[in-house]
Short mmCIF file of N, CA, C and O in Angstrom, two decimals:
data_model
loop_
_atom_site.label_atom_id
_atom_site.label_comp_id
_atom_site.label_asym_id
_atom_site.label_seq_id
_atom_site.Cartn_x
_atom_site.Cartn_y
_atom_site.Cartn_z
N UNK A 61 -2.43 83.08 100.74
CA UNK A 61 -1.74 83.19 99.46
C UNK A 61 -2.20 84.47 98.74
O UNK A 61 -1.29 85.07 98.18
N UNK A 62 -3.51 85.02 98.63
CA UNK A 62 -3.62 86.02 97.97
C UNK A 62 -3.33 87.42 98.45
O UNK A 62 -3.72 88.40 97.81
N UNK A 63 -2.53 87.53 99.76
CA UNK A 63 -2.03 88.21 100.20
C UNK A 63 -0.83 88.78 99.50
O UNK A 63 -0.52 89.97 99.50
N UNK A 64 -0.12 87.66 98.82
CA UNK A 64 1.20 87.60 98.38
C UNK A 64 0.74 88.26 96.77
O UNK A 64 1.66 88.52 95.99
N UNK A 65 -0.23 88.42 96.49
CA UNK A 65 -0.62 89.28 94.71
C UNK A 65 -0.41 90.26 95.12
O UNK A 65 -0.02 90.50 96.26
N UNK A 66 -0.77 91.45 93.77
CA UNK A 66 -1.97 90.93 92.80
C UNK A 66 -1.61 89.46 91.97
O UNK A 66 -0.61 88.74 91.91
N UNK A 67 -2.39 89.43 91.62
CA UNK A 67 -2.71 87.98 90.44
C UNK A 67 -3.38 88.69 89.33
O UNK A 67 -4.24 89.57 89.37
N UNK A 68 -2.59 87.87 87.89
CA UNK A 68 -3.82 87.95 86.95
C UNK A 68 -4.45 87.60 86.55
O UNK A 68 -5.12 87.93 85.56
N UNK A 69 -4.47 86.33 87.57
CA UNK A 69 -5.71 85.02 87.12
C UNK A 69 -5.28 84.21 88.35
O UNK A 69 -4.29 84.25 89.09
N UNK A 70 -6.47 83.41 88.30
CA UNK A 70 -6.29 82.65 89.30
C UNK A 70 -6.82 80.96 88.87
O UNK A 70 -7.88 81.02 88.25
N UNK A 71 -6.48 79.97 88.99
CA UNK A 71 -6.81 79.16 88.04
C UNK A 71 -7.00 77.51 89.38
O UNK A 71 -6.21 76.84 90.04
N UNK A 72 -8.36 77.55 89.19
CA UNK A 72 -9.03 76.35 90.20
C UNK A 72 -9.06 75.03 89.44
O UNK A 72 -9.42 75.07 88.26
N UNK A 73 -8.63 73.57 90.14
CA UNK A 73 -9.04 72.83 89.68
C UNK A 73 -10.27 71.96 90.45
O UNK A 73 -9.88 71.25 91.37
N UNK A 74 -11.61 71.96 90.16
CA UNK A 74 -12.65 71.48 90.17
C UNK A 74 -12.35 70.65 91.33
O UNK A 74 -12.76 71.08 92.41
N UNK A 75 -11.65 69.44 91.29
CA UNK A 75 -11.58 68.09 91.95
C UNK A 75 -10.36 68.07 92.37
O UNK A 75 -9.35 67.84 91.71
N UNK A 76 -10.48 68.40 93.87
CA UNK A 76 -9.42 68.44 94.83
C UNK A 76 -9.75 67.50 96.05
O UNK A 76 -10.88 67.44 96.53
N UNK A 77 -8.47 66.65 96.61
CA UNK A 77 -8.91 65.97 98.04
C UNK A 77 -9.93 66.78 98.87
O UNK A 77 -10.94 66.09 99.01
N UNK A 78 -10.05 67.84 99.40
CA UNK A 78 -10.08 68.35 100.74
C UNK A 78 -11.20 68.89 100.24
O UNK A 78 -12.20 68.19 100.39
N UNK A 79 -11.30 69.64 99.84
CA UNK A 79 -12.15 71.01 99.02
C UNK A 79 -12.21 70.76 97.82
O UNK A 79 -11.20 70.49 97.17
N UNK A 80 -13.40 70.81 97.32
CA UNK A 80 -13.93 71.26 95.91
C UNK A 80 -13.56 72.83 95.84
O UNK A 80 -13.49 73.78 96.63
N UNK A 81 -13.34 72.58 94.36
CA UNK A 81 -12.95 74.00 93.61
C UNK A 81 -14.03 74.84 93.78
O UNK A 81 -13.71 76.02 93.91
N UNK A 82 -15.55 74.51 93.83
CA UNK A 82 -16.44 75.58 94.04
C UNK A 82 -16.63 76.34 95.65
O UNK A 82 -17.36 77.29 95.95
N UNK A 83 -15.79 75.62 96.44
CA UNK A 83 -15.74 76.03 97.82
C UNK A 83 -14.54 76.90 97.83
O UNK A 83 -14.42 77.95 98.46
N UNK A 84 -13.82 76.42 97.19
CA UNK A 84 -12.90 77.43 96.91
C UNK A 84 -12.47 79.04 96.30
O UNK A 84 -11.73 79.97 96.64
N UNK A 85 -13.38 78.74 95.26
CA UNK A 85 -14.04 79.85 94.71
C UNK A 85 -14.72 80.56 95.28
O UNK A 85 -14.65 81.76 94.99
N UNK A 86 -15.71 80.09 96.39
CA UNK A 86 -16.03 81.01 97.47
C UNK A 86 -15.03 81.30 98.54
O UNK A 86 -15.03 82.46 98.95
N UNK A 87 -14.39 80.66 98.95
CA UNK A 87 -13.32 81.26 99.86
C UNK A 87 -12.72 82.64 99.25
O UNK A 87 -12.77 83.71 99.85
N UNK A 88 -12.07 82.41 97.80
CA UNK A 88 -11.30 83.44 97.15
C UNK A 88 -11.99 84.54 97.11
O UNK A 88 -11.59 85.59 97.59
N UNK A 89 -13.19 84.39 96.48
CA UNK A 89 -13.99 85.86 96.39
C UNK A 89 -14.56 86.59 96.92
O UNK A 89 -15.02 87.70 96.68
N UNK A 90 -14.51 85.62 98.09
CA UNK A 90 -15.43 86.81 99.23
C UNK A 90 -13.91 87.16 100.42
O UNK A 90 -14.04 87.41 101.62
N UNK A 91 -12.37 87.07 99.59
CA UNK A 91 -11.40 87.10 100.68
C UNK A 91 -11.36 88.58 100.46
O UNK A 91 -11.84 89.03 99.42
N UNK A 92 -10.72 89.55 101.55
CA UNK A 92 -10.74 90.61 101.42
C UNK A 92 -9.27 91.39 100.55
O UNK A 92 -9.14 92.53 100.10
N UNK A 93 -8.07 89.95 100.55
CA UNK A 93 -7.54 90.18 99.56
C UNK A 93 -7.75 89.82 97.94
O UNK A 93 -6.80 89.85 97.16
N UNK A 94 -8.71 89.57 97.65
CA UNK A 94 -9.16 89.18 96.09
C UNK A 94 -8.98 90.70 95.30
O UNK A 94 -9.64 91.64 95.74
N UNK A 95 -8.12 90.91 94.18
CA UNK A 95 -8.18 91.99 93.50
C UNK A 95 -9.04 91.14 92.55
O UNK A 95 -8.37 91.03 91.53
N UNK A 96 -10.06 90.55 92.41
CA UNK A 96 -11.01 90.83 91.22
C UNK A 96 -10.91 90.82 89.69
O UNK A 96 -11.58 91.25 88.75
N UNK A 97 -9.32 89.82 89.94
CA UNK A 97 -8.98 88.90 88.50
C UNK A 97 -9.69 88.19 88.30
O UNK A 97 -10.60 88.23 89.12
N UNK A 98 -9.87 87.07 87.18
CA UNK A 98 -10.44 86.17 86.63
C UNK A 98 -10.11 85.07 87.49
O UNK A 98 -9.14 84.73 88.17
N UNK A 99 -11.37 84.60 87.20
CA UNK A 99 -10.89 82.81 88.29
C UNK A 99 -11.45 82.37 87.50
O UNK A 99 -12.60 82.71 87.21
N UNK A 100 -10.50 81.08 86.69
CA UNK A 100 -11.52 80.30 85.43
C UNK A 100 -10.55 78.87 86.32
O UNK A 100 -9.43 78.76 86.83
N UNK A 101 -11.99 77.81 86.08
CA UNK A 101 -12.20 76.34 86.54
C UNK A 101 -11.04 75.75 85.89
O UNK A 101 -10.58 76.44 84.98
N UNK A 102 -10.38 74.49 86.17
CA UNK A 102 -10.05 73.25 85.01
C UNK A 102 -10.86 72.19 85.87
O UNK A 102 -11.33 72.14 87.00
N UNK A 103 -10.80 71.54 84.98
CA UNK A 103 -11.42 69.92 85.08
C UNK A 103 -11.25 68.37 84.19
O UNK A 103 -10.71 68.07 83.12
N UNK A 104 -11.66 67.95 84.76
CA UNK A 104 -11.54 66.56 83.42
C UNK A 104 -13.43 66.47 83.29
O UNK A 104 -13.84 66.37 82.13
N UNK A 105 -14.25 66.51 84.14
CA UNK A 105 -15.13 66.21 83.33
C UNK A 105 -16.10 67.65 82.64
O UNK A 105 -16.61 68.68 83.09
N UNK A 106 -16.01 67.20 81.74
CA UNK A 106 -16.78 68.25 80.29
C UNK A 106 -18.20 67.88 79.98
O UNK A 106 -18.58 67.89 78.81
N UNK A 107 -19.00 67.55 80.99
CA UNK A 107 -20.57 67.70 81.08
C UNK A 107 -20.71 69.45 81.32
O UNK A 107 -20.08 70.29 81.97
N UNK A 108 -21.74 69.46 80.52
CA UNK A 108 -22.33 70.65 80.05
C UNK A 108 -22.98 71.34 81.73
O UNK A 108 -22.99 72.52 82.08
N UNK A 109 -23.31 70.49 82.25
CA UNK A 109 -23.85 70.80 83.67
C UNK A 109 -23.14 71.50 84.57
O UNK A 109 -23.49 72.56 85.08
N UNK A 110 -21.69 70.66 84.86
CA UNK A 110 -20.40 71.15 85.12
C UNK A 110 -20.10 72.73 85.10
O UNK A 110 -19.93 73.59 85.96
N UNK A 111 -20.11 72.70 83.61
CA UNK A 111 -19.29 74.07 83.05
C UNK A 111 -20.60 75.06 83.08
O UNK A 111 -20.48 76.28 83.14
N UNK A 112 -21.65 74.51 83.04
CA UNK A 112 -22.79 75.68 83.39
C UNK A 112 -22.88 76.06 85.02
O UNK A 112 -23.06 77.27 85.16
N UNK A 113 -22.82 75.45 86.11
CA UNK A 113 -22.46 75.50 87.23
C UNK A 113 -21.51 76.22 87.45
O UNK A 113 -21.73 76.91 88.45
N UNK A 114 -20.53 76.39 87.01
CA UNK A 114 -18.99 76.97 87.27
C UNK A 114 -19.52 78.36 86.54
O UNK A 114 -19.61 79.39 87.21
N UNK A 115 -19.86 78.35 85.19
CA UNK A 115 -20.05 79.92 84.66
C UNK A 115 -21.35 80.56 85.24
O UNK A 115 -21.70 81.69 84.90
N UNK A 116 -21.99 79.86 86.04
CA UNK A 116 -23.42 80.52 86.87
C UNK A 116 -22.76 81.31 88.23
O UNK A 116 -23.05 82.43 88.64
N UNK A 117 -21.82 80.39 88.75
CA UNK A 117 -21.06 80.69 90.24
C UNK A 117 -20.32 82.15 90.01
O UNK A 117 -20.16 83.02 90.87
N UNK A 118 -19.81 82.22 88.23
CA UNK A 118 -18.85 83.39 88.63
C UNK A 118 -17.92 83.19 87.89
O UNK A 118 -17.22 84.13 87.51
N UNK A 119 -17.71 82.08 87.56
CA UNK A 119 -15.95 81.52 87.41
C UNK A 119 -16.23 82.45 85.48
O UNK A 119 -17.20 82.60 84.74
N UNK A 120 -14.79 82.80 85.41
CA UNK A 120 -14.59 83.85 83.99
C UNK A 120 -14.49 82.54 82.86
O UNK A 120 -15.01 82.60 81.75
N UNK A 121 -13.72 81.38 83.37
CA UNK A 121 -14.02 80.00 82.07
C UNK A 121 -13.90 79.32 82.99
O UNK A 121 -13.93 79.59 84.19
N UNK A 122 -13.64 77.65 82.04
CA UNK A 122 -13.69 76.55 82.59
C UNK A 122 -12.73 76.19 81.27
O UNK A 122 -12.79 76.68 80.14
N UNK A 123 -11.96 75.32 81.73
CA UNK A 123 -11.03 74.55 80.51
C UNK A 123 -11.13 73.39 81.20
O UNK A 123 -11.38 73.04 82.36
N UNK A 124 -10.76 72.67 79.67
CA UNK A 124 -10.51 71.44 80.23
C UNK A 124 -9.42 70.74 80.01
O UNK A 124 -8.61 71.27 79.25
N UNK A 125 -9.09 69.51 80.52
CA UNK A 125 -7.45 68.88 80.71
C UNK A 125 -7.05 68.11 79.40
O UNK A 125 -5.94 67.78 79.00
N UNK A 126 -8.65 67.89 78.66
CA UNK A 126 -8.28 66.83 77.44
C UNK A 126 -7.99 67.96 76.41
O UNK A 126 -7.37 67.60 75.41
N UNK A 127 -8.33 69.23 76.49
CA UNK A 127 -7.44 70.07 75.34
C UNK A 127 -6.26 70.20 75.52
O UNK A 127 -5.73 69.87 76.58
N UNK A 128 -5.47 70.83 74.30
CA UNK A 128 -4.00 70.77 74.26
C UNK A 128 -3.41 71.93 75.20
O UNK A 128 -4.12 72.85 75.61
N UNK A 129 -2.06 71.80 75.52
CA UNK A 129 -1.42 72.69 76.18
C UNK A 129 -1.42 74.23 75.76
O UNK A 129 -1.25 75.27 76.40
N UNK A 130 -1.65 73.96 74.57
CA UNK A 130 -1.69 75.42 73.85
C UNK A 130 -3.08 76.54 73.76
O UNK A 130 -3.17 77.77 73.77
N UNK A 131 -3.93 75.56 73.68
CA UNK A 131 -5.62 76.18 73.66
C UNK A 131 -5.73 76.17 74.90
O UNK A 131 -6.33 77.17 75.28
N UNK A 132 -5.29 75.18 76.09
CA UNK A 132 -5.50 75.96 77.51
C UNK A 132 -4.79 77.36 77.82
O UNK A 132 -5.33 78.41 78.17
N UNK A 133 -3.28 77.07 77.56
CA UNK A 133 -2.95 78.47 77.41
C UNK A 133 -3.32 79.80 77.05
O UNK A 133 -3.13 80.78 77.77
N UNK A 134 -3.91 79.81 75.77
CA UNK A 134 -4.27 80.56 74.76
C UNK A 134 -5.78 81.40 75.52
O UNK A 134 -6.06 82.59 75.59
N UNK A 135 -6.38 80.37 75.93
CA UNK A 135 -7.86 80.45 76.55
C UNK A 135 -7.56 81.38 77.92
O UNK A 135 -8.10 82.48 78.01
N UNK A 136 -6.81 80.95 78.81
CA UNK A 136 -6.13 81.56 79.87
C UNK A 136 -5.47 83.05 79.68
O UNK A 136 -5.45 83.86 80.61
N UNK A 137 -4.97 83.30 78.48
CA UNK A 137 -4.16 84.25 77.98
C UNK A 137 -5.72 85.53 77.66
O UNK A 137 -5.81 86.73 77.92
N UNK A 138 -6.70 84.56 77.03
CA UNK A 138 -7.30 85.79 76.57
C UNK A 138 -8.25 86.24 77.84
O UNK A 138 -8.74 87.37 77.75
N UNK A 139 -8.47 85.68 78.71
CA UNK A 139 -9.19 86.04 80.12
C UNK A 139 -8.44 86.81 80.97
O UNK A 139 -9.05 87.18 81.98
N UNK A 140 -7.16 87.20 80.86
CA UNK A 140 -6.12 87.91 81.42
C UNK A 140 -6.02 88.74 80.63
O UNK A 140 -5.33 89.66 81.06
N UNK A 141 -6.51 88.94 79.33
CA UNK A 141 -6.97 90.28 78.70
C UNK A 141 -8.30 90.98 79.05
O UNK A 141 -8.60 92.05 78.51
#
């Protein structure tokens, strides 16, 4: 898929069947097509541990699913700045 960019974000969700989002996140960044956009997390759980894990790995944010459609947006919007 990242063949098919650039991208201006790239947007992981944490808790997937197959793969975790942090395996994923390593797949993406070490792919040799990664242009070196933002990769910010979502999730449902909002332990502080979580989102410190994800911003230690790399990831540009972490949002979460219980905010509104608009502050995820908004949040997304300004990391693509």
């Amino acid at each position: 898929v990242l063949e098919q960019g650039p991208y201006d974000a790239i947007i992981i969700d944490i808790e997937m069947p197959r793969i975790d989002g942090f395996q994923l996140f390593e797949k993406i960044t070490n792919h040799g097509h990664y242009n070196g956009c933002p990769v910010i997390f979502m999730t449902d759980d909002d332990s502080d541990k979580t989102t410190l894990f994800a911003l230690q790995l790399g990831a540009e944010d972490v949002i979460h699913r219980r905010w509104s459609p608009e502050i995820r947006a908004e949040r997304i919007r300004q990391r693509v700045k």
